[in-house]
Amino acid sequence: MAKVTIRDVAREAGVSIATVSKALNNVDVVKPSTKRKIIDAVKKLDYSPNLIGKQLKSGSTRTVGLFTSSVRGPYYSILIDGLANFSEKEGYGLNVFISSDREKIMNTLRGRLVDGALLFDPVISQEEIALLNAEQIPSVFLDRKISQMNTTSIVFDSFQAGYEIGNYLINMGHQRIAFIAGYAGVYDSEQRLLGLKQALFEHGLSFPDEYRLEGMFEREASYNAILSFIRLSQMQQFAFPTAFVAGNDLSATGAIKAFKHEGLRVPEDVSVVGFDDIDVAEYFNPPLTTIKNPIMSQARGAIEMLMELMDGKKDIPSCALPGELIIRKSATSI
Amino acid sequence: MAKVTIRDVAREAGVSIATVSKALNNVDVVKPSTKRKIIDAVKKLDYSPNLIGKQLKSGSTRTVGLFTSSVRGPYYSILIDGLANFSEKEGYGLNVFISSDREKIMNTLRGRLVDGALLFDPVISQEEIALLNAEQIPSVFLDRKISQMNTTSIVFDSFQAGYEIGNYLINMGHQRIAFIAGYAGVYDSEQRLLGLKQALFEHGLSFPDEYRLEGMFEREASYNAILSFIRLSQMQQFAFPTAFVAGNDLSATGAIKAFKHEGLRVPEDVSVVGFDDIDVAEYFNPPLTTIKNPIMSQARGAIEMLMELMDGKKDIPSCALPGELIIRKSATSI
DNA sequence: TCCTTTTCTTGAACCGCTTTCATTAATAGA
DNA sequence: TCTATTAATGAAAGCGGTTCAAGAAAAGGA
């Protein structure tokens, strides 16, 4: 069965396509009796408008795009779900594009497939951002502050969170604190470390270079990082940290598993904390002390900011949301 | 800055739009020298084609749509990630639509916004499925077998899995086995229970009605279900099960938490098993015995089937993927 | 050199819809 | 009854691309 178009409906109802369009979209006035005929024809032919035609003419898609390289992991999936809900409330569909192919991302963005964009972790260059600005494609960055450019972003205040958890540990007597980093150079990870360092600095403590491990924000990588760190500390005989700040909860759980494997008890022998407060954090053994990432606020804020940008407002300021220290059992005083 | 179109490029390069189109899409032959001019014009004007116009004319979007009501939970997010990867390999973008609004789903589906569809849990009626068939919209169902209709689906063989885990428990001496169901009427959940019942039946054991709890596939709901079940068993004084089969791992973890809360040890006092083998299953305390849901195979299979359907092949048979029993520590012999 | 091929290029139609503007039908006013 | 309004409708022009049929230019053959 060939696809039925607005022309078929018009023919069936004995009116022009213009009238059909008006009747179905409730624009202008169409006589109730003609509207009836049109509705009947639509039903009879099972007509459903081709959205592409509609979008091309109207210049709007009523969708916002979320660009990300992955939806994996508890943090992402909750955030995405939140974004979908909030944008639906605003009358926009959320369209998730999963790709790390920069060119593809730029093409769909510039190809007007979405009215606005939420940019997650796709690494987009400065020139590309400038292009988006130049073409007035409303976009909100969700994971990093682009300070130099005229962009709007909404992020978890990772520096503050790192600072807070650092102080928490230091106040419990920890002096040697290691950090399990996420991907090298990732904004969140670096900021968390900077915050931690700041807390150490303010207490006259130092952060030796060898205390930085690479955990990739993953359980597995983090597990391995801890194992090699233990070997390294034995070989080089440097003082073992009393506490580990993991880049996120996932890597905290990997680290804890590694410590268990090596016969170290958490938190008796070593304290471990994370960031995010993902679902499992509470159920883990031991329950994770962490800093709660206000995911839902971030989702709500992102959509609000994007809507304002799409309304034509300019210069929406970026914002950084504070985390909340959740004290459970994986860290203890020394 | 107004959006630059193919016409602007044509003017800049001093050729017709037809030539520009051909040059950029590498169709027909265009003289190298003209192509050069066109490329230059594209660069100078920062031209990026409007994908909507392109799609309208070509009738194809080169994207497959995934329709789901949520991306939350480890199972979904891994599956979605897999689907995105496999479809990208086939040259198609994956477009995730998150909504449980049936009408909206049908509109985007019938509105030709995607070339093919992966239907997750959106509850779509028989008539709607018939409509999709009539309009030749290639679709693959990911979560349920629609037996009556001419649909193709790829699912985890829940019946087999239930049967297998049932036998496993029975062979360890369990005779009273309860089931923590997912949403009422959900195919997966019901099939798992049917499989379990089959195993019980074959060993001359019964499954009393009160052994069915409602866990909603969630940790929290499952936790509560166990608590009320314990109260109920005390009030009505029926024999307490020695093993609980949870509808999925998430609800298994909720159940275990509830048992701990009530002072019951897992697996010493009561065995608990789940389905899926999500990431945390291994790290949980106790590590979960479960049946592994072959998510990646499902993703790969779904994309393959969809590609064949989009190639015009008809009557692709549905398939059910077998699970794999993963024995850990949450169940023990009696 | 002229004619036939082959190689490039282009005008115009079209994809399915919206929207402006002119036109016609209906109603009101005098 | 005739004209001035108002209400409904429709013809046509796009939106930004692709593609077909046909024309123009270049190349080859005699």
GROMACS .gro file of C-alpha atoms in nm, chain A residues 11-311:
model
  301
   11ARG     CA    1  -0.928   1.430  -0.315
   12GLU     CA    2  -1.127   1.197  -0.095
   13ALA     CA    3  -1.284   1.484   0.093
   14GLY     CA    4  -1.339   1.689  -0.220
   15VAL     CA    5  -1.145   1.990  -0.098
   16SER     CA    6  -0.804   2.143  -0.158
   17ILE     CA    7  -0.490   2.039   0.023
   18ALA     CA    8  -0.471   2.384   0.178
   19THR     CA    9  -0.800   2.328   0.349
   20VAL     CA   10  -0.695   1.987   0.471
   21SER     CA   11  -0.381   2.132   0.621
   22LYS     CA   12  -0.576   2.404   0.793
   23ALA     CA   13  -0.838   2.167   0.926
   24LEU     CA   14  -0.583   1.927   1.070
   25ASN     CA   15  -0.370   2.195   1.229
   26ASN     CA   16  -0.655   2.413   1.346
   27VAL     CA   17  -0.527   2.723   1.178
   28ASP     CA   18  -0.765   2.978   1.026
   29VAL     CA   19  -1.129   2.889   1.024
   30VAL     CA   20  -1.269   2.597   0.834
   31LYS     CA   21  -1.638   2.528   0.825
   32PRO     CA   22  -1.739   2.253   1.069
   33SER     CA   23  -1.904   2.057   0.792
   34THR     CA   24  -1.591   2.055   0.574
   35LYS     CA   25  -1.381   1.969   0.874
   36ARG     CA   26  -1.607   1.672   0.931
   37LYS     CA   27  -1.558   1.553   0.575
   38ILE     CA   28  -1.183   1.588   0.612
   39ILE     CA   29  -1.171   1.399   0.938
   40ASP     CA   30  -1.375   1.124   0.778
   41ALA     CA   31  -1.140   1.104   0.485
   42VAL     CA   32  -0.841   1.090   0.719
   43LYS     CA   33  -0.997   0.801   0.905
   44LYS     CA   34  -1.098   0.621   0.592
   45LEU     CA   35  -0.754   0.643   0.437
   46ASP     CA   36  -0.563   0.603   0.764
   47TYR     CA   37  -0.374   0.917   0.687
   48SER     CA   38  -0.079   1.017   0.898
   49PRO     CA   39   0.112   1.327   0.793
   50ASN     CA   40   0.466   1.295   0.674
   51LEU     CA   41   0.663   1.471   0.940
   52ILE     CA   42   0.956   1.542   0.715
   53GLY     CA   43   0.747   1.746   0.478
   54LYS     CA   44   0.599   1.925   0.771
   55GLN     CA   45   0.936   2.001   0.921
   56LEU     CA   46   1.087   2.119   0.598
   57LYS     CA   47   0.815   2.371   0.542
   58SER     CA   48   0.773   2.485   0.899
   59GLY     CA   49   1.145   2.501   0.970
   60SER     CA   50   1.104   2.344   1.309
   61THR     CA   51   1.117   1.987   1.432
   62ARG     CA   52   0.985   2.029   1.784
   63THR     CA   53   1.260   1.806   1.908
   64VAL     CA   54   1.573   1.863   2.102
   65GLY     CA   55   1.871   1.644   2.040
   66LEU     CA   56   2.092   1.490   2.300
   67PHE     CA   57   2.435   1.412   2.168
   68THR     CA   58   2.639   1.165   2.361
   69SER     CA   59   2.892   0.896   2.295
   70SER     CA   60   2.720   0.649   2.524
   71VAL     CA   61   2.415   0.596   2.736
   72ARG     CA   62   2.586   0.339   2.942
   73GLY     CA   63   2.625   0.370   3.313
   74PRO     CA   64   2.379   0.467   3.582
   75TYR     CA   65   2.460   0.835   3.572
   76TYR     CA   66   2.388   0.873   3.203
   77SER     CA   67   2.073   0.674   3.196
   78ILE     CA   68   1.913   0.859   3.482
   79LEU     CA   69   2.008   1.193   3.337
   80ILE     CA   70   1.874   1.102   2.997
   81ASP     CA   71   1.550   0.980   3.140
   82GLY     CA   72   1.515   1.307   3.326
   83LEU     CA   73   1.591   1.510   3.017
   84ALA     CA   74   1.332   1.317   2.821
   85ASN     CA   75   1.066   1.382   3.080
   86PHE     CA   76   1.134   1.750   3.117
   87SER     CA   77   1.153   1.816   2.746
   88GLU     CA   78   0.833   1.623   2.690
   89LYS     CA   79   0.666   1.852   2.940
   90GLU     CA   80   0.775   2.145   2.728
   91GLY     CA   81   0.620   1.988   2.423
   92TYR     CA   82   0.946   1.878   2.271
   93GLY     CA   83   1.055   1.527   2.194
   94LEU     CA   84   1.399   1.421   2.305
   95ASN     CA   85   1.607   1.258   2.044
   96VAL     CA   86   1.919   1.080   2.157
   97PHE     CA   87   2.204   1.056   1.910
   98ILE     CA   88   2.471   0.817   2.018
   99SER     CA   89   2.794   0.870   1.838
  100SER     CA   90   3.139   1.000   1.896
  101ASP     CA   91   3.188   1.085   1.533
  102ARG     CA   92   3.234   1.457   1.544
  103GLU     CA   93   3.153   1.511   1.182
  104LYS     CA   94   2.831   1.317   1.208
  105ILE     CA   95   2.732   1.513   1.513
  106MET     CA   96   2.798   1.843   1.344
  107ASN     CA   97   2.607   1.736   1.038
  108THR     CA   98   2.291   1.647   1.220
  109LEU     CA   99   2.322   1.957   1.431
  110ARG     CA  100   2.374   2.187   1.136
  111GLY     CA  101   2.134   1.987   0.925
  112ARG     CA  102   1.850   2.126   1.131
  113LEU     CA  103   1.734   1.787   1.248
  114VAL     CA  104   1.677   1.931   1.592
  115ASP     CA  105   1.568   2.270   1.720
  116GLY     CA  106   1.814   2.267   2.005
  117ALA     CA  107   2.097   2.056   2.133
  118LEU     CA  108   2.217   1.914   2.457
  119LEU     CA  109   2.583   1.830   2.422
  120PHE     CA  110   2.714   1.566   2.648
  121ASP     CA  111   3.062   1.439   2.612
  122PRO     CA  112   3.115   1.457   2.239
  123VAL     CA  113   3.446   1.628   2.204
  124ILE     CA  114   3.363   1.930   1.997
  125SER     CA  115   3.627   2.176   1.903
  126GLN     CA  116   3.629   2.545   1.960
  127GLU     CA  117   3.577   2.618   1.593
  128GLU     CA  118   3.277   2.390   1.586
  129ILE     CA  119   3.129   2.566   1.883
  130ALA     CA  120   3.184   2.895   1.710
  131LEU     CA  121   3.000   2.756   1.411
  132LEU     CA  122   2.704   2.656   1.624
  133ASN     CA  123   2.695   3.003   1.768
  134ALA     CA  124   2.721   3.162   1.428
  135GLU     CA  125   2.433   2.955   1.300
  136GLN     CA  126   2.230   3.024   1.607
  137ILE     CA  127   2.180   2.664   1.700
  138PRO     CA  128   2.073   2.678   2.061
  139SER     CA  129   2.292   2.444   2.262
  140VAL     CA  130   2.359   2.364   2.622
  141PHE     CA  131   2.664   2.175   2.739
  142LEU     CA  132   2.607   1.924   3.009
  143ASP     CA  133   2.946   1.816   3.118
  144ARG     CA  134   3.200   2.087   3.089
  145LYS     CA  135   3.237   2.453   3.123
  146ILE     CA  136   3.368   2.608   2.809
  147SER     CA  137   3.506   2.916   2.963
  148GLN     CA  138   3.656   3.089   2.664
  149MET     CA  139   3.358   3.075   2.437
  150ASN     CA  140   3.019   3.222   2.459
  151THR     CA  141   2.845   2.899   2.556
  152THR     CA  142   2.599   2.806   2.820
  153SER     CA  143   2.652   2.498   3.028
  154ILE     CA  144   2.514   2.334   3.336
  155VAL     CA  145   2.744   2.116   3.534
  156PHE     CA  146   2.791   1.946   3.863
  157ASP     CA  147   3.028   2.162   4.064
  158SER     CA  148   3.306   1.913   4.066
  159PHE     CA  149   3.564   2.141   4.217
  160GLN     CA  150   3.345   2.218   4.512
  161ALA     CA  151   3.261   1.850   4.551
  162GLY     CA  152   3.626   1.751   4.549
  163TYR     CA  153   3.699   2.022   4.797
  164GLU     CA  154   3.421   1.910   5.026
  165ILE     CA  155   3.505   1.543   5.028
  166GLY     CA  156   3.869   1.635   5.078
  167ASN     CA  157   3.786   1.837   5.384
  168TYR     CA  158   3.565   1.561   5.513
  169LEU     CA  159   3.847   1.308   5.495
  170ILE     CA  160   4.110   1.545   5.630
  171ASN     CA  161   3.890   1.631   5.924
  172MET     CA  162   3.870   1.262   6.001
  173GLY     CA  163   4.244   1.254   6.027
  174HIS     CA  164   4.348   1.140   5.679
  175GLN     CA  165   4.669   1.297   5.557
  176ARG     CA  166   4.762   1.077   5.264
  177ILE     CA  167   4.481   1.081   5.012
  178ALA     CA  168   4.501   0.931   4.664
  179PHE     CA  169   4.282   1.008   4.365
  180ILE     CA  170   4.149   0.766   4.106
  181ALA     CA  171   4.107   0.981   3.797
  182GLY     CA  172   3.858   0.944   3.513
  183TYR     CA  173   3.970   0.975   3.154
  184ALA     CA  174   4.272   1.196   3.132
  185GLY     CA  175   4.179   1.556   3.081
  186VAL     CA  176   3.810   1.514   3.142
  187TYR     CA  177   3.679   1.826   3.302
  188ASP     CA  178   3.486   1.663   3.584
  189SER     CA  179   3.770   1.444   3.687
  190GLU     CA  180   4.026   1.721   3.681
  191GLN     CA  181   3.806   1.957   3.875
  192ARG     CA  182   3.743   1.700   4.143
  193LEU     CA  183   4.112   1.651   4.181
  194LEU     CA  184   4.176   2.025   4.191
  195GLY     CA  185   3.918   2.062   4.465
  196LEU     CA  186   4.078   1.783   4.661
  197LYS     CA  187   4.420   1.940   4.619
  198GLN     CA  188   4.285   2.271   4.734
  199ALA     CA  189   4.153   2.112   5.054
  200LEU     CA  190   4.488   1.942   5.111
  201PHE     CA  191   4.673   2.263   5.044
  202GLU     CA  192   4.464   2.458   5.290
  203HIS     CA  193   4.557   2.207   5.556
  204GLY     CA  194   4.923   2.217   5.469
  205LEU     CA  195   4.912   1.872   5.313
  206SER     CA  196   5.056   1.767   4.982
  207PHE     CA  197   4.943   1.549   4.694
  208PRO     CA  198   5.237   1.354   4.553
  209ASP     CA  199   5.220   1.276   4.182
  210GLU     CA  200   5.224   0.902   4.234
  211TYR     CA  201   4.896   0.931   4.422
  212ARG     CA  202   4.710   0.985   4.100
  213LEU     CA  203   4.579   0.660   3.948
  214GLU     CA  204   4.392   0.621   3.622
  215GLY     CA  205   4.053   0.460   3.671
  216MET     CA  206   3.875   0.569   3.355
  217PHE     CA  207   3.550   0.621   3.546
  218GLU     CA  208   3.503   0.245   3.515
  219ARG     CA  209   3.487  -0.039   3.756
  220GLU     CA  210   3.724  -0.265   3.574
  221ALA     CA  211   3.992  -0.009   3.496
  222SER     CA  212   3.977   0.114   3.849
  223TYR     CA  213   4.013  -0.237   3.985
  224ASN     CA  214   4.326  -0.286   3.781
  225ALA     CA  215   4.461   0.054   3.870
  226ILE     CA  216   4.442  -0.030   4.238
  227LEU     CA  217   4.617  -0.362   4.190
  228SER     CA  218   4.908  -0.206   4.006
  229PHE     CA  219   4.918   0.079   4.253
  230ILE     CA  220   4.961  -0.166   4.537
  231ARG     CA  221   5.247  -0.339   4.354
  232LEU     CA  222   5.403  -0.005   4.278
  233SER     CA  223   5.385   0.113   4.637
  234GLN     CA  224   5.555  -0.207   4.747
  235MET     CA  225   5.830  -0.176   4.489
  236GLN     CA  226   5.894   0.192   4.540
  237GLN     CA  227   5.821   0.168   4.908
  238PHE     CA  228   5.630   0.494   4.932
  239ALA     CA  229   5.379   0.549   5.209
  240PHE     CA  230   5.043   0.396   5.133
  241PRO     CA  231   4.747   0.636   5.133
  242THR     CA  232   4.491   0.599   5.407
  243ALA     CA  233   4.210   0.717   5.185
  244PHE     CA  234   4.120   0.699   4.815
  245VAL     CA  235   3.896   0.947   4.642
  246ALA     CA  236   3.756   0.779   4.333
  247GLY     CA  237   3.652   0.986   4.033
  248ASN     CA  238   3.304   0.842   4.056
  249ASP     CA  239   3.110   0.575   4.240
  250LEU     CA  240   3.167   0.317   3.974
  251SER     CA  241   3.542   0.337   4.009
  252ALA     CA  242   3.500   0.344   4.386
  253THR     CA  243   3.328   0.006   4.371
  254GLY     CA  244   3.602  -0.130   4.149
  255ALA     CA  245   3.861  -0.003   4.391
  256ILE     CA  246   3.688  -0.161   4.686
  257LYS     CA  247   3.671  -0.490   4.507
  258ALA     CA  248   4.044  -0.471   4.443
  259PHE     CA  249   4.120  -0.394   4.806
  260LYS     CA  250   3.908  -0.687   4.917
  261HIS     CA  251   4.093  -0.903   4.674
  262GLU     CA  252   4.419  -0.794   4.831
  263GLY     CA  253   4.295  -0.857   5.180
  264LEU     CA  254   4.252  -0.496   5.275
  265ARG     CA  255   3.938  -0.403   5.462
  266VAL     CA  256   3.728  -0.101   5.371
  267PRO     CA  257   3.699   0.120   5.567
  268GLU     CA  258   3.907  -0.030   5.850
  269ASP     CA  259   4.231  -0.041   5.654
  270VAL     CA  260   4.160   0.211   5.386
  271SER     CA  261   3.879   0.459   5.325
  272VAL     CA  262   3.723   0.493   4.982
  273VAL     CA  263   3.480   0.757   4.864
  274GLY     CA  264   3.319   0.834   4.530
  275PHE     CA  265   3.113   1.090   4.349
  276ASP     CA  266   2.760   1.076   4.206
  277ASP     CA  267   2.563   0.866   4.455
  278ILE     CA  268   2.437   0.623   4.198
  279ASP     CA  269   2.167   0.376   4.294
  280VAL     CA  270   2.394   0.095   4.396
  281ALA     CA  271   2.600   0.318   4.623
  282GLU     CA  272   2.357   0.260   4.903
  283TYR     CA  273   2.336  -0.112   4.852
  284PHE     CA  274   2.702  -0.173   4.811
  285ASN     CA  275   2.911  -0.345   5.070
  286PRO     CA  276   3.018  -0.131   5.243
  287PRO     CA  277   2.763   0.134   5.155
  288LEU     CA  278   2.946   0.411   4.976
  289THR     CA  279   3.023   0.751   5.121
  290THR     CA  280   2.994   0.987   4.829
  291ILE     CA  281   2.890   1.325   4.703
  292LYS     CA  282   2.549   1.325   4.547
  293ASN     CA  283   2.534   1.460   4.197
  294PRO     CA  284   2.201   1.643   4.160
  295ILE     CA  285   2.113   1.474   3.835
  296MET     CA  286   1.747   1.567   3.824
  297SER     CA  287   1.821   1.932   3.892
  298GLN     CA  288   2.073   1.922   3.617
  299ALA     CA  289   1.822   1.773   3.378
  300ARG     CA  290   1.557   2.025   3.469
  301GLY     CA  291   1.798   2.313   3.448
  302ALA     CA  292   1.937   2.203   3.116
  303ILE     CA  293   1.595   2.188   2.956
  304GLU     CA  294   1.495   2.522   3.104
  305MET     CA  295   1.807   2.688   2.974
  306LEU     CA  296   1.767   2.532   2.634
  307MET     CA  297   1.405   2.645   2.609
  308GLU     CA  298   1.510   3.000   2.685
  309LEU     CA  299   1.780   2.986   2.422
  310MET     CA  300   1.529   2.853   2.172
  311ASP     CA  301   1.297   3.137   2.264
   0.00000   0.00000   0.00000
